[in-house]
Tab-separated table of C-alpha atoms in Angstrom:
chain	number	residue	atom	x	y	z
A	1	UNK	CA	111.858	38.107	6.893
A	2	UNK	CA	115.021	36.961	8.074
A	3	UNK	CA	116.947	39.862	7.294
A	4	UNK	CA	115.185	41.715	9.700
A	5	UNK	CA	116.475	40.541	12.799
A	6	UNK	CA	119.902	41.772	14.826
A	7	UNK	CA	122.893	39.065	14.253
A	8	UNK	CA	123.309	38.922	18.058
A	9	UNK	CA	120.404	36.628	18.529
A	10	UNK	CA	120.943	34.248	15.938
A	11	UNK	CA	122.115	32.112	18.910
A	12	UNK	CA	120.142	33.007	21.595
A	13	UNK	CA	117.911	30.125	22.067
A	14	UNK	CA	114.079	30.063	23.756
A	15	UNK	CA	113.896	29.200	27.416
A	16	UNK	CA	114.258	25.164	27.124
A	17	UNK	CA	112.250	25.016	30.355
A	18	UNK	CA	108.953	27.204	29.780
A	19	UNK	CA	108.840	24.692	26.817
A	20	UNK	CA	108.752	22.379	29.317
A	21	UNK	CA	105.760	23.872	31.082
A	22	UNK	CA	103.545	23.918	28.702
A	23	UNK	CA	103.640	20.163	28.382
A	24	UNK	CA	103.328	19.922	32.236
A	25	UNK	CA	100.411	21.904	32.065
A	26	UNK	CA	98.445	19.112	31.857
A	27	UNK	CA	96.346	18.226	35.385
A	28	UNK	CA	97.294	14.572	34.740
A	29	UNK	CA	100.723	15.573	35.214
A	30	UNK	CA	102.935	15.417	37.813
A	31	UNK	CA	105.517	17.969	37.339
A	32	UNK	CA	108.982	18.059	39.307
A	33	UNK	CA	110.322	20.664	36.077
A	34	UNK	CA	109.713	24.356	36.764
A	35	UNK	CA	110.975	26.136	39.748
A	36	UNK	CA	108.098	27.537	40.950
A	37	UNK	CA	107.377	28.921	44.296
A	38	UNK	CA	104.696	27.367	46.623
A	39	UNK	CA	101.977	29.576	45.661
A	40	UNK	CA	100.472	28.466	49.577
A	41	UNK	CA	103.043	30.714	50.577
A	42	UNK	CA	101.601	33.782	48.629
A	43	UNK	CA	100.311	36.274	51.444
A	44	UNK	CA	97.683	37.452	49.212
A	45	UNK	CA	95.514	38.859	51.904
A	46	UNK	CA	98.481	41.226	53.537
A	47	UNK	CA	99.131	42.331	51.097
A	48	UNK	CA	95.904	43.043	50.019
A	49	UNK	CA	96.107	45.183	53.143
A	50	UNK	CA	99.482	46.858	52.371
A	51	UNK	CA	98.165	47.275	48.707
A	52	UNK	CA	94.736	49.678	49.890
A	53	UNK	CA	96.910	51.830	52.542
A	54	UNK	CA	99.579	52.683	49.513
A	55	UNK	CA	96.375	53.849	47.649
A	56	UNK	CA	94.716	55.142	50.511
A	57	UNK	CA	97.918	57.483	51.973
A	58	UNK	CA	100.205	57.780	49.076
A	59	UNK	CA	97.722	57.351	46.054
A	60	UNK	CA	99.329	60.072	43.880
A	61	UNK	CA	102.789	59.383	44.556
A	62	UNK	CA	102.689	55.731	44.540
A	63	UNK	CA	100.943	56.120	40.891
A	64	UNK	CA	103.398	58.653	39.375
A	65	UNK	CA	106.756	57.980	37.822
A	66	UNK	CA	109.545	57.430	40.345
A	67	UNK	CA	113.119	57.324	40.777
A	68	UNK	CA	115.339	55.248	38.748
A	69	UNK	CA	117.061	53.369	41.639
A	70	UNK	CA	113.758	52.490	43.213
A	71	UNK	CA	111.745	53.115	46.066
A	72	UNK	CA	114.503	54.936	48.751
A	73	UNK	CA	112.749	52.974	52.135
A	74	UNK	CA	112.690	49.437	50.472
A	75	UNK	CA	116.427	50.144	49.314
A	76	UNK	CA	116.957	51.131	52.895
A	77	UNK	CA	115.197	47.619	54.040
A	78	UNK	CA	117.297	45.432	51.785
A	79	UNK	CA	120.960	47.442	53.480
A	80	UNK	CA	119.823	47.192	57.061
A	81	UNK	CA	119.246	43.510	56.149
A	82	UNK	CA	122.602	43.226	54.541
A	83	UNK	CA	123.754	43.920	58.327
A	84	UNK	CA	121.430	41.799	60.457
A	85	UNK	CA	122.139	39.245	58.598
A	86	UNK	CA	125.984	38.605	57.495
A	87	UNK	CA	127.188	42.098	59.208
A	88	UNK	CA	128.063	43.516	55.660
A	89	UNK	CA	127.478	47.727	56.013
A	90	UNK	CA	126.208	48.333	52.936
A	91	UNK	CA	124.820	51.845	51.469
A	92	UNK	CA	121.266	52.415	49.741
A	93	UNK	CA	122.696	54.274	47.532
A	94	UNK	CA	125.012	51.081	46.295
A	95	UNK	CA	121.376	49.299	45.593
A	96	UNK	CA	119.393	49.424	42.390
A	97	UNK	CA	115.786	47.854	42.316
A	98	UNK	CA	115.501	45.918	39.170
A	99	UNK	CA	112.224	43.742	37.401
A	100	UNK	CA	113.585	40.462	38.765
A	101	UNK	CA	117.254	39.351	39.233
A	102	UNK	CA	116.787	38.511	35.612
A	103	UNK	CA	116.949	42.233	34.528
A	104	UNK	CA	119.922	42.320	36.530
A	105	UNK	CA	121.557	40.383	34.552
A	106	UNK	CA	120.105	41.644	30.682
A	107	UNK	CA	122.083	45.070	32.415
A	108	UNK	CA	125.069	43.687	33.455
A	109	UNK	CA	125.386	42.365	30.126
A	110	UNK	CA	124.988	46.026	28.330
A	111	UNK	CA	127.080	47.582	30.706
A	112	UNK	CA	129.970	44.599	30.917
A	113	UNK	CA	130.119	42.586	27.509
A	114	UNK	CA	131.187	43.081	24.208
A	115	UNK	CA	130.741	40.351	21.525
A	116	UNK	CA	133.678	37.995	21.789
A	117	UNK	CA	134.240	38.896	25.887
A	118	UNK	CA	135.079	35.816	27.716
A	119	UNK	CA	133.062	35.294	30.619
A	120	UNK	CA	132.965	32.140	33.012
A	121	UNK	CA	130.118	30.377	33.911
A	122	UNK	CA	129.338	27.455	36.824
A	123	UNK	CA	128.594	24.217	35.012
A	124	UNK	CA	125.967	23.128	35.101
A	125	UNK	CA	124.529	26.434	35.256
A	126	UNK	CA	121.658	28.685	35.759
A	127	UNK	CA	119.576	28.533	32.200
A	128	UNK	CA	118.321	32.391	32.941
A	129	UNK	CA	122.099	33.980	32.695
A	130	UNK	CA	123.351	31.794	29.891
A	131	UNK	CA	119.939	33.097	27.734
A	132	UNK	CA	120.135	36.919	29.315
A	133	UNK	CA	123.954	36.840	28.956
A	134	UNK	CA	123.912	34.751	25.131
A	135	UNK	CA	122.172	37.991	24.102
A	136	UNK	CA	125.362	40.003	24.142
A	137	UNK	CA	127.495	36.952	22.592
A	138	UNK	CA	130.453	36.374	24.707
A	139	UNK	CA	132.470	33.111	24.981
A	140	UNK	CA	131.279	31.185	27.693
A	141	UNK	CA	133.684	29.139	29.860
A	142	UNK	CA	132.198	26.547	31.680
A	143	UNK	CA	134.157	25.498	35.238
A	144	UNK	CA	132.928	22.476	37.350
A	145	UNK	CA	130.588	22.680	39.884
A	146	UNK	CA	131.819	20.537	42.688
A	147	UNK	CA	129.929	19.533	46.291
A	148	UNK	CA	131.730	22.622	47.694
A	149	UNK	CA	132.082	24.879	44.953
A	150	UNK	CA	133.708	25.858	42.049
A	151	UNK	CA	136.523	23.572	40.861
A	152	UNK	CA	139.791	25.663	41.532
A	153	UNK	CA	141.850	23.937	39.617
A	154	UNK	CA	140.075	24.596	36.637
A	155	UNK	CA	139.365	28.351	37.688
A	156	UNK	CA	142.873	28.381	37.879
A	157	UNK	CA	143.399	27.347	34.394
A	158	UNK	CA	141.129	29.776	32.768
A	159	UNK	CA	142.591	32.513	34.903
A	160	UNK	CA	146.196	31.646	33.853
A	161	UNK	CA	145.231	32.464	30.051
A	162	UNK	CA	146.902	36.001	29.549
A	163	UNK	CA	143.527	37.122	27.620
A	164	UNK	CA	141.741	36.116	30.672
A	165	UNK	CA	137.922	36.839	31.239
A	166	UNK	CA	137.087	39.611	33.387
A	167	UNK	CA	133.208	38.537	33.962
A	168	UNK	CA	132.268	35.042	36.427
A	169	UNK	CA	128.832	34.438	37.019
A	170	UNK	CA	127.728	31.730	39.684
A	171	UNK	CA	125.106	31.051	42.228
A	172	UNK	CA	126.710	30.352	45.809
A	173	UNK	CA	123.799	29.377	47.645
A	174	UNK	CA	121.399	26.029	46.221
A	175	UNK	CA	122.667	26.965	42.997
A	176	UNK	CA	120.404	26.405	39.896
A	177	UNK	CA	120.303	23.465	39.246
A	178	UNK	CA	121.908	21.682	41.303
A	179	UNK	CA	120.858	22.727	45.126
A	180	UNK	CA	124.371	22.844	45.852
A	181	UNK	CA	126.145	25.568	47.095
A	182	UNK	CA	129.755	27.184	47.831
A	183	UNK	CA	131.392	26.223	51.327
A	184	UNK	CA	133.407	29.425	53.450
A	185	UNK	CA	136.491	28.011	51.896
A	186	UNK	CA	135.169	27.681	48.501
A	187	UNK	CA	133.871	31.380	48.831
A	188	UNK	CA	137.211	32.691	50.230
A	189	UNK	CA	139.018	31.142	47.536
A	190	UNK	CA	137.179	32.548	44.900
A	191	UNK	CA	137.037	36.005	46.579
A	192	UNK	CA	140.981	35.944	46.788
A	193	UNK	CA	141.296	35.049	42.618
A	194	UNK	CA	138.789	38.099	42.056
A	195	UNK	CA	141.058	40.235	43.489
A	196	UNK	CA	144.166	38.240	42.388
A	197	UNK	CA	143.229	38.917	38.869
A	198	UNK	CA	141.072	41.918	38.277
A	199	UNK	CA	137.586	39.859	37.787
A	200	UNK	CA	134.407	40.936	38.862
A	201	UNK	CA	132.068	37.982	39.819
A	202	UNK	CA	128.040	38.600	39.358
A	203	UNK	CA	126.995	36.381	42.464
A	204	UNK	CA	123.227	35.405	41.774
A	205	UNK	CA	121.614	34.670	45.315
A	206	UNK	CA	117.736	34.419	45.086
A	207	UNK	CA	117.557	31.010	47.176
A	208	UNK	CA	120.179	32.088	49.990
A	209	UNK	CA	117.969	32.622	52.560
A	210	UNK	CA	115.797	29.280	52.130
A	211	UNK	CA	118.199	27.358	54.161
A	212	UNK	CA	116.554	24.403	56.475
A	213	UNK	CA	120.187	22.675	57.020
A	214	UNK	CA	123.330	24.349	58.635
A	215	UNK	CA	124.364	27.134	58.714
A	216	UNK	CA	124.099	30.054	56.779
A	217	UNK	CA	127.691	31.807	54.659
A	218	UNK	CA	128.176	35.226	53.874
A	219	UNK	CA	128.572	35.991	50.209
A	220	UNK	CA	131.179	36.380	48.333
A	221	UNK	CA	130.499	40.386	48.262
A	222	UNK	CA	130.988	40.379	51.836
A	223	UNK	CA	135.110	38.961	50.937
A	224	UNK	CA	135.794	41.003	47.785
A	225	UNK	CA	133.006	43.942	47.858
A	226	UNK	CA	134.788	45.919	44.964
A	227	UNK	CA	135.010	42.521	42.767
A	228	UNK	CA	131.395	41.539	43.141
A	229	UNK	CA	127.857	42.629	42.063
A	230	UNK	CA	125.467	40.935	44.336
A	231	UNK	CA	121.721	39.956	43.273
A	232	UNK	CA	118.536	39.332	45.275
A	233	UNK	CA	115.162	39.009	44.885
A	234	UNK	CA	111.991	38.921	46.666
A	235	UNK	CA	110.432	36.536	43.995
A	236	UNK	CA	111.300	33.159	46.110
A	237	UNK	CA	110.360	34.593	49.654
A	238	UNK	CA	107.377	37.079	49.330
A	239	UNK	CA	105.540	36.761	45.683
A	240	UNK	CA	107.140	36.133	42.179
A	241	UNK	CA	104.429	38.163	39.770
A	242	UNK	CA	105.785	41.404	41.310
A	243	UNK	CA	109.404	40.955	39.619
A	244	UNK	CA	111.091	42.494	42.303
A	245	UNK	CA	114.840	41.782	42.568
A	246	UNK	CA	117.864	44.172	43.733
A	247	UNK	CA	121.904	44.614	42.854
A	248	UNK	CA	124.100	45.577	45.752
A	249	UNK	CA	127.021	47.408	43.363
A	250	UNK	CA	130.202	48.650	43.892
A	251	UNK	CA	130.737	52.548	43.675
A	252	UNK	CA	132.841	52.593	40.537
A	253	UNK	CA	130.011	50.485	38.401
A	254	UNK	CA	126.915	52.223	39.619
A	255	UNK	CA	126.267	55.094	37.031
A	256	UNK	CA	126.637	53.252	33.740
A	257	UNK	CA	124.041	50.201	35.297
A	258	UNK	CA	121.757	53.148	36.060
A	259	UNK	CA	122.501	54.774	32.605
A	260	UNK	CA	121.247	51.072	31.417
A	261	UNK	CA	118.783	50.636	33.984
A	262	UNK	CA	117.047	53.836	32.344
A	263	UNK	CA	117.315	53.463	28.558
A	264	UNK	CA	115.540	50.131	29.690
A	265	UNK	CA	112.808	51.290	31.138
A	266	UNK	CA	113.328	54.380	33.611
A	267	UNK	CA	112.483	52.584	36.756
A	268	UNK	CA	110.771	49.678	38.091
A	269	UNK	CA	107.400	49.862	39.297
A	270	UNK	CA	107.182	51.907	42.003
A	271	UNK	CA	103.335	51.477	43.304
A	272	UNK	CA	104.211	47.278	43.999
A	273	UNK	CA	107.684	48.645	45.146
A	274	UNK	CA	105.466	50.770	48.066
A	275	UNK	CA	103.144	47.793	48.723
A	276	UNK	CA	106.352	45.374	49.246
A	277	UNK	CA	107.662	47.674	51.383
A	278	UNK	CA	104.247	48.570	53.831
A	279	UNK	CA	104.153	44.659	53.513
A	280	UNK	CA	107.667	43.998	55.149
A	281	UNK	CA	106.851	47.090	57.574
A	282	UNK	CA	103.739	45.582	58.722
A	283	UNK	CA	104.774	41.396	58.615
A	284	UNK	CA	107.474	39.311	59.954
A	285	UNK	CA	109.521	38.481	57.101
A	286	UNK	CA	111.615	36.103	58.931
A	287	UNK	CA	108.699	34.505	60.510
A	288	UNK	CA	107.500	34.361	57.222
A	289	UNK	CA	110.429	33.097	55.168
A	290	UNK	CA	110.171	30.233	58.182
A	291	UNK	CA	107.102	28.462	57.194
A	292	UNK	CA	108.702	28.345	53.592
A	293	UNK	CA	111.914	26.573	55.491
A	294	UNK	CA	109.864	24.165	57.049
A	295	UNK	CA	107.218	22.651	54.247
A	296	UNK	CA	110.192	22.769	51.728
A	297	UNK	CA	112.264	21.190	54.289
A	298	UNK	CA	110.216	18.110	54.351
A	299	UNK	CA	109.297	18.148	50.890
A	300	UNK	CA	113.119	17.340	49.864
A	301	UNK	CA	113.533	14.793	52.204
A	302	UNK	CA	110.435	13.408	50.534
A	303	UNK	CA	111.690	13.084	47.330
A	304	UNK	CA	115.104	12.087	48.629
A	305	UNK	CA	113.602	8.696	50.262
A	306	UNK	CA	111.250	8.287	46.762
A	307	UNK	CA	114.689	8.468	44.883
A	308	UNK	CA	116.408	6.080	47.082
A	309	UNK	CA	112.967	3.715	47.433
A	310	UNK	CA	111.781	3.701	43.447
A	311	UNK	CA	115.467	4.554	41.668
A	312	UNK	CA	118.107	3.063	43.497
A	313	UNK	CA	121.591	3.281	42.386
A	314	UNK	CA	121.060	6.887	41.047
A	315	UNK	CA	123.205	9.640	42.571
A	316	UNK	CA	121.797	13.450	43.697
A	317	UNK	CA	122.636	15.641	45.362
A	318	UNK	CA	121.817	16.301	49.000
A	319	UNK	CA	120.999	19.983	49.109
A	320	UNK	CA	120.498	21.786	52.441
A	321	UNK	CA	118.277	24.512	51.323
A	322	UNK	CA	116.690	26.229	48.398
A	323	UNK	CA	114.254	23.982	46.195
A	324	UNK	CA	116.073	21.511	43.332
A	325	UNK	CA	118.430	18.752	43.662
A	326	UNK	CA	120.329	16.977	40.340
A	327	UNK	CA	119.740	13.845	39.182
A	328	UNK	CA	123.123	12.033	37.648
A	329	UNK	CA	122.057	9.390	35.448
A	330	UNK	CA	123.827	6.470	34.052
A	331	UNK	CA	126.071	7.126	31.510
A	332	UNK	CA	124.092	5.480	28.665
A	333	UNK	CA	120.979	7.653	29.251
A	334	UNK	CA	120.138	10.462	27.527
A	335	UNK	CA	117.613	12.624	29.589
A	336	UNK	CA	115.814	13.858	26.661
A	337	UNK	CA	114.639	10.337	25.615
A	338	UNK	CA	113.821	9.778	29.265
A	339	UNK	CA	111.912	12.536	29.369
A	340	UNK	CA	109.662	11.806	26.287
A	341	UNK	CA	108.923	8.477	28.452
A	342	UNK	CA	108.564	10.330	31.576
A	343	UNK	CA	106.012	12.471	30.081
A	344	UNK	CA	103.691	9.320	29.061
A	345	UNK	CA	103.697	8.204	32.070
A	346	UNK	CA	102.398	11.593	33.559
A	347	UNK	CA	105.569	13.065	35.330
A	348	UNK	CA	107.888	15.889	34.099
A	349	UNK	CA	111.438	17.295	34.892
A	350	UNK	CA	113.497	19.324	33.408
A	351	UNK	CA	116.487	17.363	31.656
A	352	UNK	CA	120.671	18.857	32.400
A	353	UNK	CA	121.777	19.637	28.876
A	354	UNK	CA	120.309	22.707	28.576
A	355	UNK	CA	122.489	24.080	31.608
A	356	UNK	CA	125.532	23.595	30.260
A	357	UNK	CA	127.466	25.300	27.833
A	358	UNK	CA	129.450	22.512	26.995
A	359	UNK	CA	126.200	20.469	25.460
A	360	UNK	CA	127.929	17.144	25.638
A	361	UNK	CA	127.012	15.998	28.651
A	362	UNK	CA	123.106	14.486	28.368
A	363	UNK	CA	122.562	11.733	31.755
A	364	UNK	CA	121.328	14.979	33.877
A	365	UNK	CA	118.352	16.085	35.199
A	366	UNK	CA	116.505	18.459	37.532
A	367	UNK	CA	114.072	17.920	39.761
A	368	UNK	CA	111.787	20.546	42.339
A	369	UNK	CA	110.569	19.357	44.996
A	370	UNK	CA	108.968	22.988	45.863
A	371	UNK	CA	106.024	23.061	44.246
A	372	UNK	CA	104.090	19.443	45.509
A	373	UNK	CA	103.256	17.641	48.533
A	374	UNK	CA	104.824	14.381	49.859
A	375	UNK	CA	102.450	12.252	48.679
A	376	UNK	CA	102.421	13.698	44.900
A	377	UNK	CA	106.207	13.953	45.464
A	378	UNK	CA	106.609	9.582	46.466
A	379	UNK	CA	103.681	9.432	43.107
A	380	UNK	CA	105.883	10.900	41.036
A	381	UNK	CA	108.855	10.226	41.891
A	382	UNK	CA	107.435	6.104	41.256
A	383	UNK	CA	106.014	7.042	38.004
A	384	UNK	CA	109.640	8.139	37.125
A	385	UNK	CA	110.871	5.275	39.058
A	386	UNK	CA	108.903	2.765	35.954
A	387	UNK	CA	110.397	5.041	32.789
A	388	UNK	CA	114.205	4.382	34.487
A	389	UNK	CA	113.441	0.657	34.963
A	390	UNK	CA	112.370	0.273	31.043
A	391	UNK	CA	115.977	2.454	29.922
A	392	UNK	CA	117.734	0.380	32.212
């Protein structure tokens, strides 16, 4: 049956880390791999509440088909938010309401890239753009990710090429999978090459406001608004199953991404788009979004003293917010084998190859602390602790 299928996803490979969940499925498990939410988080009951006053005041409406860029008031919700919280004076209209950040980016790749296009990508990167963004077969180039940022020099590079790419995809704030994120001088930097040399950056941000160390940036879009398509989404701070997410555009991109938005699927749906919204009317989000802060908070530094207690010697990263941090491995071990150990001894993470597109580098690894207590967090974290002293 072969001939049956488009040539464009010959390459496009299965998500490497729902693989991964299905063998951490088991209860015996201890899994560090998927980057779940808390589900304690989940404010099931409110919106329970928001959910039977949609139904109750705007049954018919809420049920019918709406309007392509979503629901006008949460649009409205997301700007005004823009403004409290960086000062950016954004316009509703500039905001599309997508199914997750993820359809963001299957659009952005319609609208933006033709087979062959380069486009630059953080390394390591998010796994979610490099299979949404494979789809349309570009050439990835990979650039560093460094403590602060993106590794100029080698943005630099890639930007000097006369045939340079116009597309740069990256996640400024506890980047996936890492947990690191761009400093203000990082951001600035790569705000001034954007405009430099004609490149529009997608800046993925669904972790930004899950800071519980200093203090928090403005985005990119805030330095270069023409140059930069902003994503959000609701999935990390309010509830995941809805598939809310958002892109902040500039004015001259907007039509075509809602020409693609509806040959995708004419609209998001607009009866969970009313509950989010009496939800936010009717809750403090921030207050909210603070509990999250605080129980993810301690859960890293959890599995930072585990790491130093049961593997010393191996570097991570110190993230100040969001919910992974990155294992570097010695050089002689390959994270795949590890985790084939790992698993028989009833922990799982996610091993680093998959995020790159330069597969050569295999002594990587991810780890979430977001979705288990300390206690599980110090078991598992010994568990692994045993598989690292056998490969060593």
């Amino acid at each position: 049956m072969q001939p049956f299928f488009a040539q464009r996803f010959a390459k496009v490979e299965p998500s490497f880390i729902r693989e991964i969940l299905k063998v951490a499925m088991n209860p015996d498990v201890i899994s560090f791999a998927g980057g779940l939410p808390n589900p304690a988080f989940f404010p099931h009951e409110a919106l329970a509440t928001a959910s039977a006053k949609v139904l109750q005041n705007n049954g018919n409406s809420a049920l019918q088909y709406s309007a392509t860029e979503g629901f006008a008031p949460l649009r409205e919700y997301i700007a005004e938010r823009y403004f409290q919280q960086h000062g950016m004076r954004v316009s509703a209209d500039n905001i599309l309401i997508t199914n997750g950040s993820q359809q963001a980016l299957d659009l952005l790749g319609k609208v933006l890239v033709d087979e062959g296009d380069k486009l630059i990508i953080e390394e390591p990167g998010y796994l979610g753009a490099i299979q949404a963004l494979s789809v349309y077969q570009p050439e990835f180039q990979g650039v560093s990710l460094n403590e602060d940022g993106l590794d100029l020099n080698e943005l630099d590079s890639l930007l000097a090429e006369p045939d340079h790419a116009r597309l740069l995809y990256g996640v400024t704030n506890f980047q996936n999978p890492t947990g690191l994120s761009y400093s203000r001088e990082n951001r600035q930097a790569v705000a001034d090459r954007l405009i430099k040399h004609n490149v529009l950056m997608i800046e993925d941000n669904p972790y930004g406001e899950l800071r519980f160390e200093g203090e928090h940036i403005p985005p990119v879009a805030k330095l270069a608004p023409d140059n930069v398509v902003l994503l959000g989404s609701f999935s990390k701070v309010v509830v995941p199953s809805f598939r809310l997410g958002w892109m902040l555009m500039p004015d001259w991109l907007r039509q075509k991404v809602m020409i693609a938005k509806q040959a995708s699927d004419l609209h998001t749906n607009g009866f969970v788009q009313q509950v989010l919204h009496g939800y936010l009317q009717e809750n403090d989000l921030d207050e909210h979004i603070d509990s999250i802060r605080t129980v993810y908070g301690r859960q890293k530094v959890a599995m930072e003293q585990a790491l130093l207690k049961y593997c010393p010697g191996i570097d991570f990263t110190r993230p100040e917010g969001g919910m992974f941090l990155w294992l570097k491995l010695p050089q002689h071990i390959d994270a795949m084998s590890l985790f084939d150990l790992a698993i028989k001894e009833n922990v799982a993470f996610v091993p680093g190859q998959p995020f790159y597109v330069r597969p050569d580098i295999l002594n990587t690894a991810r780890l979430s602390y977001a979705g288990a207590d300390e206690t599980t967090i110090e078991e598992g974290i010994k568990r692994l602790g045993r598989v690292l002293s056998q490969v060593l």
